[in-house]
Short mmCIF file of C-alpha atoms in Angstrom, two decimals:
data_model
loop_
_atom_site.label_atom_id
_atom_site.label_comp_id
_atom_site.label_asym_id
_atom_site.label_seq_id
_atom_site.Cartn_x
_atom_site.Cartn_y
_atom_site.Cartn_z
CA UNK A 4 36.36 -14.41 -22.69
CA UNK A 5 34.78 -11.97 -25.08
CA UNK A 6 31.43 -13.84 -25.15
CA UNK A 7 31.26 -13.95 -21.33
CA UNK A 8 31.44 -10.15 -21.16
CA UNK A 9 28.69 -9.84 -23.78
CA UNK A 10 26.39 -12.28 -21.93
CA UNK A 11 27.02 -10.51 -18.62
CA UNK A 12 26.24 -7.13 -20.18
CA UNK A 13 23.14 -8.49 -21.92
CA UNK A 14 21.75 -9.71 -18.58
CA UNK A 15 22.61 -6.52 -16.72
CA UNK A 16 20.58 -4.16 -18.93
CA UNK A 17 17.18 -5.87 -18.36
CA UNK A 18 17.87 -6.11 -14.62
CA UNK A 19 18.67 -2.39 -14.38
CA UNK A 20 15.54 -1.52 -16.35
CA UNK A 21 13.41 -3.81 -14.20
CA UNK A 22 14.79 -2.26 -11.01
CA UNK A 23 14.13 1.26 -12.31
CA UNK A 24 10.53 0.42 -13.12
CA UNK A 25 9.66 -1.44 -9.95
CA UNK A 26 11.34 0.59 -7.21
CA UNK A 27 8.24 2.17 -5.70
CA UNK A 28 6.53 0.80 -2.63
CA UNK A 29 3.40 2.85 -3.32
CA UNK A 30 0.46 1.16 -4.95
CA UNK A 31 -0.51 2.28 -8.42
CA UNK A 32 -3.44 4.69 -8.52
CA UNK A 33 -6.77 3.09 -9.20
CA UNK A 34 -9.35 4.47 -11.55
CA UNK A 35 -12.23 2.68 -9.87
CA UNK A 36 -14.60 4.49 -7.57
CA UNK A 37 -13.55 2.19 -4.72
CA UNK A 38 -9.97 3.48 -4.69
CA UNK A 39 -8.27 3.35 -1.32
CA UNK A 40 -6.21 6.48 -1.99
CA UNK A 41 -7.50 9.62 -0.21
CA UNK A 42 -8.93 12.45 -2.26
CA UNK A 43 -9.24 16.08 -1.32
CA UNK A 44 -7.22 18.35 0.91
CA UNK A 45 -5.61 16.90 4.01
CA UNK A 46 -3.61 18.11 6.99
CA UNK A 47 -0.20 17.00 8.20
CA UNK A 48 1.85 17.73 11.31
CA UNK A 49 5.26 19.16 10.38
CA UNK A 50 8.05 21.07 12.09
CA UNK A 51 6.06 24.22 11.17
CA UNK A 52 2.89 22.97 12.86
CA UNK A 53 -0.19 21.55 11.15
CA UNK A 54 -0.22 22.43 7.46
CA UNK A 55 -2.62 21.89 4.61
CA UNK A 56 -1.60 19.28 2.00
CA UNK A 57 -2.95 17.95 -1.26
CA UNK A 58 -4.24 14.38 -1.64
CA UNK A 59 -0.65 13.16 -2.13
CA UNK A 60 0.53 14.70 1.15
CA UNK A 61 2.41 17.57 -0.54
CA UNK A 62 2.50 20.79 1.50
CA UNK A 63 0.44 23.66 0.12
CA UNK A 64 1.74 27.25 -0.02
CA UNK A 65 0.46 30.77 -0.56
CA UNK A 66 2.26 33.69 -2.22
CA UNK A 67 2.49 37.11 -0.57
CA UNK A 68 1.82 39.03 -3.82
CA UNK A 69 -1.48 37.25 -4.56
CA UNK A 70 -4.85 38.78 -3.76
CA UNK A 71 -8.00 36.85 -2.84
CA UNK A 72 -9.18 37.27 -6.45
CA UNK A 73 -5.94 37.03 -8.46
CA UNK A 74 -2.82 34.89 -8.71
CA UNK A 75 0.37 36.84 -9.46
CA UNK A 76 2.28 33.61 -10.26
CA UNK A 77 2.47 32.51 -13.91
CA UNK A 78 5.06 31.29 -16.41
CA UNK A 79 8.33 30.27 -14.73
CA UNK A 80 6.76 31.00 -11.35
CA UNK A 81 3.92 28.53 -11.98
CA UNK A 82 6.47 25.92 -13.12
CA UNK A 83 8.31 26.17 -9.81
CA UNK A 84 5.10 26.64 -7.80
CA UNK A 85 2.34 24.66 -9.57
CA UNK A 86 -1.14 26.06 -8.82
CA UNK A 87 -3.61 23.71 -7.14
CA UNK A 88 -6.39 23.14 -9.66
CA UNK A 89 -9.82 23.61 -8.17
CA UNK A 90 -12.36 23.05 -7.08
CA UNK A 91 -11.38 20.60 -4.36
CA UNK A 92 -12.78 19.88 -0.93
CA UNK A 93 -11.46 18.54 2.33
CA UNK A 94 -10.88 14.79 2.35
CA UNK A 95 -13.36 12.66 4.22
CA UNK A 96 -12.88 13.11 7.97
CA UNK A 97 -10.80 16.29 7.62
CA UNK A 98 -12.25 19.39 9.24
CA UNK A 99 -10.87 22.75 8.11
CA UNK A 100 -11.62 25.95 9.99
CA UNK A 101 -10.89 28.14 6.95
CA UNK A 102 -12.88 28.75 3.81
CA UNK A 103 -12.21 26.93 0.53
CA UNK A 104 -13.07 28.74 -2.70
CA UNK A 105 -11.72 29.14 -6.23
CA UNK A 106 -10.46 31.87 -8.52
CA UNK A 107 -10.11 31.95 -12.29
CA UNK A 108 -6.50 32.28 -13.43
CA UNK A 109 -5.52 34.54 -16.35
CA UNK A 110 -5.50 31.56 -18.75
CA UNK A 111 -9.02 30.55 -17.71
CA UNK A 112 -8.17 27.59 -15.45
CA UNK A 113 -9.55 27.36 -11.93
CA UNK A 114 -7.30 27.55 -8.87
CA UNK A 115 -8.20 26.55 -5.31
CA UNK A 116 -7.95 29.09 -2.48
CA UNK A 117 -7.95 28.76 1.29
CA UNK A 118 -8.86 31.75 3.45
CA UNK A 119 -8.47 34.00 0.40
CA UNK A 120 -5.02 32.68 -0.57
CA UNK A 121 -4.55 30.94 -3.94
CA UNK A 122 -2.86 27.57 -3.28
CA UNK A 123 0.33 26.10 -4.77
CA UNK A 124 2.65 23.16 -4.27
CA UNK A 125 6.45 23.56 -4.48
CA UNK A 126 8.24 21.55 -7.16
CA UNK A 127 11.43 21.33 -5.05
CA UNK A 128 9.70 19.62 -2.10
CA UNK A 129 11.12 16.10 -2.30
CA UNK A 130 7.99 14.37 -1.05
CA UNK A 131 5.02 14.34 1.32
CA UNK A 132 5.44 16.32 4.52
CA UNK A 133 8.33 18.42 3.19
CA UNK A 134 8.16 22.18 3.79
CA UNK A 135 11.29 23.43 2.03
CA UNK A 136 9.33 26.20 0.28
CA UNK A 137 8.33 27.98 3.49
CA UNK A 138 9.84 31.45 3.84
CA UNK A 139 11.46 31.46 0.40
CA UNK A 140 11.62 34.80 -1.34
CA UNK A 141 11.18 34.53 -5.06
CA UNK A 142 9.32 35.98 -8.01
CA UNK A 143 9.02 39.27 -6.13
CA UNK A 144 7.30 37.94 -3.01
CA UNK A 145 7.55 35.44 -0.17
CA UNK A 146 6.10 31.92 0.00
CA UNK A 147 4.42 30.53 3.11
CA UNK A 148 3.17 27.08 4.02
CA UNK A 149 -0.60 27.11 4.54
CA UNK A 150 -1.36 26.46 8.20
CA UNK A 151 -4.81 25.30 9.18
CA UNK A 152 -5.01 28.19 11.65
CA UNK A 153 -4.24 30.75 8.97
CA UNK A 154 -1.16 32.04 10.81
CA UNK A 155 2.13 32.51 8.92
CA UNK A 156 4.23 29.38 9.43
#
């Protein structure tokens, strides 16, 4: 009886580990230049309208305290709202009516902007197409999803 339990437990551990490692239906990223994954900024239709997303489909946001030349989000703020590293461009086939540019953050890194707004993702968005950061007040200001029209979502 005792050896049956041990054998059962010994088989369960590798199966659990295998399931944890292979649960994704997404292909692994490719490092070759012929990668099928899109690169650059994209757009997505959401309940807020059409919003700007990164290459992984994550909604992009702007912060009300930022200026066109300076991000006011650093430290804990930048952990919750990771800045979009620049420069980036629109993905192939995506037409954006606004202007893409970059700013230099206080630490010297480059951050992408759209229509004068430094861009961020929201760490609490659970996946592509999620917009849970829109309208949140935090770190002294308000966060807004970036619409392609430039209007507040």
